[in-house]
GROMACS .gro file of C-alpha atoms in nm:
model
  359
    1MET     CA    1  -0.849 -13.709   3.614
    2LYS     CA    2  -1.115 -13.925   3.488
    3ILE     CA    3  -1.110 -14.211   3.233
    4ILE     CA    4  -1.203 -13.982   2.943
    5ASP     CA    5  -0.934 -13.737   3.025
    6ARG     CA    6  -0.667 -14.009   3.025
    7TYR     CA    7  -0.805 -14.156   2.706
    8LEU     CA    8  -0.814 -13.821   2.523
    9LEU     CA    9  -0.463 -13.718   2.653
   10ARG     CA   10  -0.308 -14.062   2.548
   11ALA     CA   11  -0.438 -14.012   2.209
   12PHE     CA   12  -0.345 -13.649   2.194
   13PHE     CA   13   0.030 -13.703   2.303
   14THR     CA   14   0.054 -14.002   2.075
   15ASN     CA   15  -0.038 -13.781   1.782
   16TYR     CA   16   0.171 -13.501   1.914
   17LEU     CA   17   0.483 -13.710   1.909
   18ILE     CA   18   0.399 -13.834   1.556
   19ALA     CA   19   0.335 -13.470   1.439
   20LEU     CA   20   0.647 -13.343   1.598
   21ALA     CA   21   0.854 -13.615   1.428
   22VAL     CA   22   0.704 -13.577   1.105
   23MET     CA   23   0.686 -13.182   1.077
   24ILE     CA   24   1.039 -13.125   1.223
   25GLY     CA   25   1.185 -13.403   1.007
   26LEU     CA   26   1.025 -13.258   0.690
   27TYR     CA   27   1.163 -12.928   0.793
   28VAL     CA   28   1.522 -13.076   0.832
   29PHE     CA   29   1.488 -13.281   0.501
   30LEU     CA   30   1.383 -12.972   0.291
   31ASP     CA   31   1.655 -12.758   0.440
   32LEU     CA   32   1.919 -13.024   0.384
   33PHE     CA   33   1.792 -13.061   0.030
   34VAL     CA   34   1.847 -12.698  -0.042
   35ASN     CA   35   2.174 -12.645   0.146
   36LEU     CA   36   2.349 -12.985   0.082
   37ASP     CA   37   2.602 -12.827  -0.156
   38GLU     CA   38   2.704 -12.569   0.120
   39PHE     CA   39   2.797 -12.857   0.348
   40THR     CA   40   2.998 -13.020   0.077
   41SER     CA   41   3.156 -12.686  -0.040
   42VAL     CA   42   3.462 -12.740   0.188
   43ALA     CA   43   3.697 -13.024   0.107
   44ALA     CA   44   3.643 -13.268   0.381
   45PRO     CA   45   3.615 -13.654   0.428
   46PRO     CA   46   3.250 -13.797   0.418
   47GLN     CA   47   3.257 -13.868   0.792
   48VAL     CA   48   3.344 -13.499   0.868
   49ILE     CA   49   3.068 -13.376   0.642
   50LEU     CA   50   2.813 -13.609   0.815
   51ARG     CA   51   2.934 -13.500   1.144
   52ASN     CA   52   2.884 -13.143   1.049
   53ILE     CA   53   2.531 -13.220   0.934
   54ILE     CA   54   2.451 -13.401   1.255
   55SER     CA   55   2.580 -13.103   1.460
   56PHE     CA   56   2.414 -12.835   1.254
   57TYR     CA   57   2.058 -12.987   1.267
   58GLY     CA   58   2.101 -13.148   1.610
   59TRP     CA   59   2.137 -12.799   1.780
   60ASN     CA   60   1.879 -12.639   1.529
   61LEU     CA   61   1.600 -12.887   1.638
   62PHE     CA   62   1.534 -12.647   1.929
   63HIS     CA   63   1.497 -12.350   1.689
   64TYR     CA   64   1.273 -12.547   1.453
   65PHE     CA   65   1.048 -12.654   1.749
   66SER     CA   66   1.003 -12.294   1.856
   67GLN     CA   67   0.890 -12.213   1.502
   68LEU     CA   68   0.643 -12.498   1.462
   69ALA     CA   69   0.528 -12.552   1.817
   70GLY     CA   70   0.182 -12.401   1.776
   71ILE     CA   71   0.110 -12.575   1.448
   72ILE     CA   72   0.214 -12.913   1.601
   73VAL     CA   73  -0.030 -12.882   1.900
   74LEU     CA   74  -0.311 -12.783   1.645
   75VAL     CA   75  -0.231 -13.082   1.413
   76ALA     CA   76  -0.222 -13.324   1.707
   77ALA     CA   77  -0.558 -13.186   1.852
   78CYS     CA   78  -0.722 -13.198   1.509
   79PHE     CA   79  -0.608 -13.563   1.438
   80THR     CA   80  -0.723 -13.677   1.788
   81LEU     CA   81  -1.072 -13.531   1.746
   82GLY     CA   82  -1.079 -13.640   1.377
   83ARG     CA   83  -1.037 -13.994   1.480
   84PHE     CA   84  -1.309 -13.958   1.739
   85LEU     CA   85  -1.535 -13.807   1.482
   86ARG     CA   86  -1.465 -14.087   1.227
   87THR     CA   87  -1.525 -14.364   1.473
   88ASN     CA   88  -1.839 -14.212   1.624
   89GLU     CA   89  -1.690 -14.186   1.965
   90LEU     CA   90  -1.802 -13.836   1.995
   91THR     CA   91  -2.158 -13.966   1.946
   92ALA     CA   92  -2.112 -14.194   2.228
   93ILE     CA   93  -1.977 -13.920   2.462
   94LEU     CA   94  -2.263 -13.703   2.376
   95ALA     CA   95  -2.517 -13.983   2.446
   96SER     CA   96  -2.350 -14.024   2.792
   97GLY     CA   97  -2.446 -13.657   2.869
   98THR     CA   98  -2.091 -13.525   2.840
   99SER     CA   99  -2.054 -13.172   2.717
  100LEU     CA  100  -1.839 -13.109   2.418
  101TYR     CA  101  -1.665 -12.849   2.619
  102ARG     CA  102  -1.557 -13.117   2.862
  103VAL     CA  103  -1.409 -13.302   2.577
  104ALA     CA  104  -1.217 -12.991   2.469
  105ALA     CA  105  -1.094 -12.922   2.834
  106PRO     CA  106  -0.805 -13.164   2.862
  107LEU     CA  107  -0.681 -13.079   2.496
  108VAL     CA  108  -0.674 -12.703   2.594
  109LEU     CA  109  -0.497 -12.779   2.923
  110ALA     CA  110  -0.235 -12.989   2.731
  111GLY     CA  111  -0.201 -12.700   2.489
  112LEU     CA  112  -0.111 -12.462   2.774
  113ALA     CA  113   0.137 -12.698   2.912
  114LEU     CA  114   0.307 -12.737   2.583
  115ASN     CA  115   0.305 -12.356   2.551
  116GLY     CA  116   0.516 -12.362   2.887
  117ALA     CA  117   0.755 -12.599   2.708
  118TRP     CA  118   0.784 -12.346   2.425
  119ILE     CA  119   0.855 -12.068   2.679
  120VAL     CA  120   1.133 -12.272   2.848
  121ASN     CA  121   1.277 -12.358   2.520
  122GLN     CA  122   1.286 -11.997   2.380
  123GLU     CA  123   1.383 -11.822   2.702
  124ILE     CA  124   1.630 -12.056   2.853
  125ILE     CA  125   1.761 -12.320   2.602
  126ILE     CA  126   1.797 -12.120   2.283
  127PRO     CA  127   1.987 -11.827   2.436
  128ARG     CA  128   2.248 -12.052   2.579
  129ILE     CA  129   2.307 -12.232   2.242
  130ALA     CA  130   2.262 -11.915   2.024
  131ASP     CA  131   2.628 -11.925   1.899
  132LYS     CA  132   2.561 -12.267   1.761
  133LEU     CA  133   2.233 -12.170   1.595
  134ALA     CA  134   2.398 -11.868   1.431
  135ARG     CA  135   2.644 -12.093   1.235
  136ALA     CA  136   2.620 -12.097   0.862
  137HIS     CA  137   2.578 -12.421   0.682
  138SER     CA  138   2.919 -12.398   0.517
  139ASP     CA  139   3.114 -12.311   0.843
  140ILE     CA  140   2.999 -12.546   1.111
  141GLU     CA  141   3.345 -12.530   1.293
  142GLY     CA  142   3.354 -12.144   1.299
  143ARG     CA  143   3.676 -12.101   1.099
  144ARG     CA  144   3.554 -11.824   0.863
  145THR     CA  145   3.641 -11.464   0.934
  146PHE     CA  146   3.434 -11.174   0.837
  147ALA     CA  147   3.427 -10.787   0.834
  148ILE     CA  148   3.218 -10.590   1.069
  149TRP     CA  149   3.064 -10.263   0.967
  150CYS     CA  150   2.912  -9.990   1.175
  151LEU     CA  151   2.773 -10.197   1.472
  152ARG     CA  152   2.620  -9.964   1.721
  153ASP     CA  153   2.817  -9.985   2.060
  154ARG     CA  154   2.765  -9.798   2.391
  155ASP     CA  155   2.734  -9.427   2.384
  156ASN     CA  156   2.609  -9.430   2.024
  157SER     CA  157   2.955  -9.531   1.907
  158LEU     CA  158   3.001  -9.717   1.561
  159PHE     CA  159   3.221 -10.031   1.580
  160SER     CA  160   3.389 -10.139   1.261
  161ALA     CA  161   3.668 -10.384   1.177
  162SER     CA  162   3.809 -10.521   0.843
  163ARG     CA  163   3.847 -10.870   0.983
  164PHE     CA  164   3.707 -11.065   1.284
  165ASP     CA  165   3.831 -11.417   1.376
  166PRO     CA  166   3.567 -11.576   1.613
  167ARG     CA  167   3.800 -11.855   1.720
  168SER     CA  168   4.065 -11.619   1.861
  169SER     CA  169   3.839 -11.342   1.946
  170LEU     CA  170   4.064 -11.101   1.741
  171VAL     CA  171   3.962 -10.820   1.532
  172GLU     CA  172   4.190 -10.626   1.277
  173GLY     CA  173   4.172 -10.291   1.134
  174LEU     CA  174   3.959 -10.161   1.412
  175ILE     CA  175   3.779  -9.828   1.366
  176VAL     CA  176   3.559  -9.689   1.652
  177MET     CA  177   3.365  -9.361   1.566
  178LYS     CA  178   3.235  -9.203   1.889
  179ARG     CA  179   2.932  -8.974   1.834
  180ASP     CA  180   2.729  -8.737   2.039
  181ASP     CA  181   2.363  -8.747   2.102
  182ARG     CA  182   2.293  -8.580   1.755
  183GLY     CA  183   2.510  -8.837   1.576
  184ARG     CA  184   2.794  -8.608   1.508
  185LEU     CA  185   3.158  -8.752   1.512
  186VAL     CA  186   3.338  -8.635   1.836
  187GLU     CA  187   3.636  -8.877   1.846
  188LEU     CA  188   3.785  -9.135   1.621
  189LEU     CA  189   3.964  -9.456   1.760
  190ARG     CA  190   4.186  -9.674   1.535
  191ALA     CA  191   4.411  -9.978   1.595
  192ASP     CA  192   4.578 -10.234   1.384
  193SER     CA  193   4.425 -10.516   1.591
  194ALA     CA  194   4.246 -10.568   1.920
  195ARG     CA  195   4.189 -10.888   2.149
  196TRP     CA  196   3.893 -10.930   2.391
  197ASP     CA  197   3.949 -10.947   2.762
  198ALA     CA  198   3.651 -11.127   2.912
  199GLU     CA  199   3.722 -11.046   3.271
  200ARG     CA  200   3.744 -10.673   3.222
  201ARG     CA  201   3.490 -10.657   2.925
  202LEU     CA  202   3.713 -10.455   2.702
  203TRP     CA  203   3.930 -10.469   2.388
  204HIS     CA  204   4.304 -10.458   2.426
  205LEU     CA  205   4.433 -10.255   2.142
  206SER     CA  206   4.755 -10.331   1.946
  207VAL     CA  207   4.948 -10.055   1.768
  208PRO     CA  208   4.683  -9.786   1.827
  209LYS     CA  209   4.677  -9.506   1.562
  210LEU     CA  210   4.676  -9.140   1.611
  211THR     CA  211   4.355  -9.047   1.782
  212GLY     CA  212   4.196  -8.722   1.912
  213ASP     CA  213   3.878  -8.524   1.998
  214LEU     CA  214   3.704  -8.357   1.710
  215ASP     CA  215   3.532  -8.028   1.746
  216ALA     CA  216   3.189  -7.945   1.590
  217GLY     CA  217   3.376  -7.828   1.280
  218GLY     CA  218   3.556  -8.164   1.243
  219ALA     CA  219   3.908  -8.032   1.298
  220ASP     CA  220   4.147  -8.227   1.524
  221THR     CA  221   4.263  -8.075   1.854
  222ILE     CA  222   4.628  -8.031   1.930
  223SER     CA  223   4.614  -8.299   2.210
  224PRO     CA  224   4.607  -8.641   2.038
  225THR     CA  225   4.600  -8.966   2.246
  226PHE     CA  226   4.703  -9.325   2.204
  227PRO     CA  227   4.460  -9.538   2.403
  228THR     CA  228   4.554  -9.897   2.463
  229GLU     CA  229   4.208 -10.019   2.573
  230TYR     CA  230   3.855  -9.971   2.459
  231ALA     CA  231   3.550 -10.070   2.686
  232SER     CA  232   3.268 -10.209   2.473
  233ASP     CA  233   2.934 -10.383   2.508
  234LEU     CA  234   3.006 -10.574   2.179
  235THR     CA  235   3.161 -10.907   2.300
  236PRO     CA  236   3.299 -11.162   2.044
  237TYR     CA  237   2.995 -11.373   2.120
  238GLU     CA  238   2.767 -11.092   2.018
  239LEU     CA  239   2.981 -11.006   1.706
  240LYS     CA  240   2.945 -11.367   1.596
  241LEU     CA  241   2.572 -11.381   1.677
  242ARG     CA  242   2.489 -11.066   1.473
  243GLN     CA  243   2.614 -11.222   1.154
  244ALA     CA  244   2.308 -11.455   1.142
  245SER     CA  245   1.986 -11.300   0.976
  246GLN     CA  246   1.760 -11.412   1.258
  247TRP     CA  247   1.993 -11.342   1.545
  248THR     CA  248   1.730 -11.154   1.748
  249SER     CA  249   1.516 -11.465   1.765
  250TYR     CA  250   1.801 -11.634   1.952
  251LEU     CA  251   1.785 -11.388   2.239
  252SER     CA  252   1.583 -11.406   2.564
  253SER     CA  253   1.328 -11.149   2.644
  254ARG     CA  254   1.574 -11.000   2.910
  255ASP     CA  255   1.831 -10.960   2.641
  256LEU     CA  256   1.583 -10.792   2.394
  257SER     CA  257   1.474 -10.549   2.670
  258ARG     CA  258   1.835 -10.463   2.731
  259LEU     CA  259   1.906 -10.401   2.375
  260ALA     CA  260   1.574 -10.200   2.334
  261ASP     CA  261   1.686  -9.968   2.621
  262ARG     CA  262   2.038  -9.943   2.467
  263TYR     CA  263   1.923  -9.878   2.108
  264SER     CA  264   1.607  -9.682   2.174
  265GLN     CA  265   1.592  -9.548   1.817
  266ASN     CA  266   1.589  -9.927   1.676
  267ASP     CA  267   1.233 -10.053   1.647
  268LEU     CA  268   1.353 -10.406   1.571
  269PHE     CA  269   1.407 -10.482   1.934
  270ILE     CA  270   1.073 -10.353   2.057
  271LYS     CA  271   0.904 -10.551   1.767
  272THR     CA  272   1.077 -10.873   1.842
  273ARG     CA  273   1.014 -10.839   2.225
  274HIS     CA  274   0.646 -10.797   2.163
  275ALA     CA  275   0.651 -11.080   1.925
  276ARG     CA  276   0.801 -11.294   2.188
  277LEU     CA  277   0.507 -11.194   2.422
  278THR     CA  278   0.220 -11.268   2.171
  279THR     CA  279   0.344 -11.598   2.027
  280PRO     CA  280   0.213 -11.811   2.316
  281PHE     CA  281  -0.126 -11.650   2.280
  282ILE     CA  282  -0.125 -11.687   1.905
  283ASN     CA  283  -0.037 -12.070   1.956
  284LEU     CA  284  -0.332 -12.105   2.200
  285LEU     CA  285  -0.565 -11.905   1.976
  286LEU     CA  286  -0.476 -12.152   1.679
  287LEU     CA  287  -0.589 -12.437   1.902
  288LEU     CA  288  -0.901 -12.271   2.023
  289MET     CA  289  -1.006 -12.190   1.658
  290GLY     CA  290  -0.929 -12.536   1.530
  291ILE     CA  291  -1.111 -12.753   1.784
  292PRO     CA  292  -1.460 -12.618   1.703
  293PHE     CA  293  -1.464 -12.752   1.351
  294PHE     CA  294  -1.445 -13.120   1.494
  295LEU     CA  295  -1.674 -13.068   1.802
  296ASN     CA  296  -2.000 -13.061   1.609
  297ARG     CA  297  -2.313 -13.255   1.700
  298GLU     CA  298  -2.404 -13.262   1.330
  299ARG     CA  299  -2.101 -13.494   1.264
  300PRO     CA  300  -1.932 -13.335   0.961
  301THR     CA  301  -1.699 -13.544   0.757
  302VAL     CA  302  -1.326 -13.534   0.869
  303ILE     CA  303  -1.221 -13.397   0.539
  304ALA     CA  304  -1.486 -13.116   0.542
  305ALA     CA  305  -1.378 -13.027   0.894
  306GLY     CA  306  -1.020 -13.053   0.834
  307GLY     CA  307  -1.044 -12.837   0.522
  308ARG     CA  308  -1.231 -12.553   0.709
  309CYS     CA  309  -0.975 -12.572   0.996
  310LEU     CA  310  -0.694 -12.547   0.758
  311LEU     CA  311  -0.842 -12.250   0.581
  312VAL     CA  312  -0.912 -12.054   0.898
  313CYS     CA  313  -0.605 -12.152   1.109
  314GLY     CA  314  -0.382 -12.144   0.804
  315GLY     CA  315  -0.477 -11.796   0.737
  316CYS     CA  316  -0.412 -11.694   1.100
  317PHE     CA  317  -0.067 -11.853   1.100
  318VAL     CA  318   0.034 -11.685   0.770
  319PHE     CA  319  -0.092 -11.347   0.871
  320ALA     CA  320   0.100 -11.369   1.196
  321PHE     CA  321   0.407 -11.469   1.003
  322LEU     CA  322   0.372 -11.165   0.774
  323CYS     CA  323   0.315 -10.925   1.062
  324GLN     CA  324   0.625 -11.057   1.226
  325SER     CA  325   0.827 -11.031   0.909
  326VAL     CA  326   0.723 -10.708   0.746
  327ASP     CA  327   0.894 -10.395   0.798
  328VAL     CA  328   0.736 -10.207   1.093
  329THR     CA  329   0.775  -9.866   0.954
  330ARG     CA  330   0.552  -9.964   0.650
  331LEU     CA  331   0.277 -10.109   0.874
  332SER     CA  332   0.245  -9.883   1.167
  333SER     CA  333   0.405  -9.595   1.332
  334HIS     CA  334   0.426  -9.800   1.651
  335PRO     CA  335   0.663 -10.105   1.636
  336ALA     CA  336   0.456 -10.313   1.886
  337LEU     CA  337   0.136 -10.310   1.674
  338PRO     CA  338   0.244 -10.584   1.406
  339ALA     CA  339   0.301 -10.830   1.692
  340TRP     CA  340  -0.044 -10.768   1.837
  341LEU     CA  341  -0.230 -10.727   1.514
  342PRO     CA  342  -0.305 -11.116   1.467
  343LEU     CA  343  -0.468 -11.133   1.803
  344LEU     CA  344  -0.668 -10.814   1.746
  345VAL     CA  345  -0.802 -10.956   1.409
  346PHE     CA  346  -0.842 -11.329   1.473
  347ALA     CA  347  -0.932 -11.333   1.852
  348PRO     CA  348  -1.306 -11.231   1.781
  349PHE     CA  349  -1.321 -11.516   1.520
  350GLY     CA  350  -1.198 -11.757   1.797
  351VAL     CA  351  -1.468 -11.646   2.046
  352LEU     CA  352  -1.743 -11.695   1.777
  353LEU     CA  353  -1.613 -12.037   1.692
  354ILE     CA  354  -1.586 -12.144   2.050
  355ASP     CA  355  -1.935 -12.011   2.118
  356SER     CA  356  -2.072 -12.202   1.812
  357ILE     CA  357  -2.016 -12.546   1.964
  358LYS     CA  358  -2.365 -12.682   2.036
  359THR     CA  359  -2.357 -12.917   2.337
   0.00000   0.00000   0.00000
């Protein structure tokens, strides 16, 4: 590593830490400003409310980082090169015979390393704390109970309950509708309550109701059963996790692949899995599109370079966000296309911008 590399990387990581603190801090401040009434909706002493706020945002820092990682790297690189441009240090570097591509190299390598940190955060850390990320602002301690309606379980069954208590892993008013491959009801299972057995991975039923097989016409057979157990893929952890609107973003790629295989007719898991794959490439593309606006022998003003960078990279970021958020059935018949569309559209622009660097 040469002196210029150490100098660039020191400036880059200083700006990175500043951008990380400012952008995530702003994210937390805006979210707290909007949802402060939810933290205070439950009667509790001020110290308990403060503890809940710290607990909620402390764990969600990992999720905020996963959402902003690409933008933070871009901002840090632009501020670093912008300072070099404003203080004429790029002119001195060019006068020494150093290529502008050589200036960009350590920043690109740093961006790749930080993409690795994003992968570790998204694939290892977030799945392990997903239950904490899925908490509502007004229920940090997980005391709230809720109903469950028609969650798909193994063998195409539908799992419903009138009440689920996450703290005791108890469901009440359980109804399981078992269906065939064509979606027709073939068996109905009911119980007053059920408690999860983690070792055997099944629900122990309390006071099971009259249950029997149904023929194609829907009539009960004459041999009803009273089962006391129900084996299920829906654990209390997963039931609690699915109450969050962004619950698929808390899963690892392995979990997404498992769910995509289990629910082959649900495009959401395929779309999310491909979005997980393309996000590091989009983060790197943002960096590669932003750097050329500052690496210019004609020495544009920092404001002009920053404005053009904001226009192009901001458009790419917004387009990628919309592609990952829009209903896939409205955009394409293939659920994976929206995840790859930002790369297909903006990668040629990135190549042209990198090629436009005159050195």
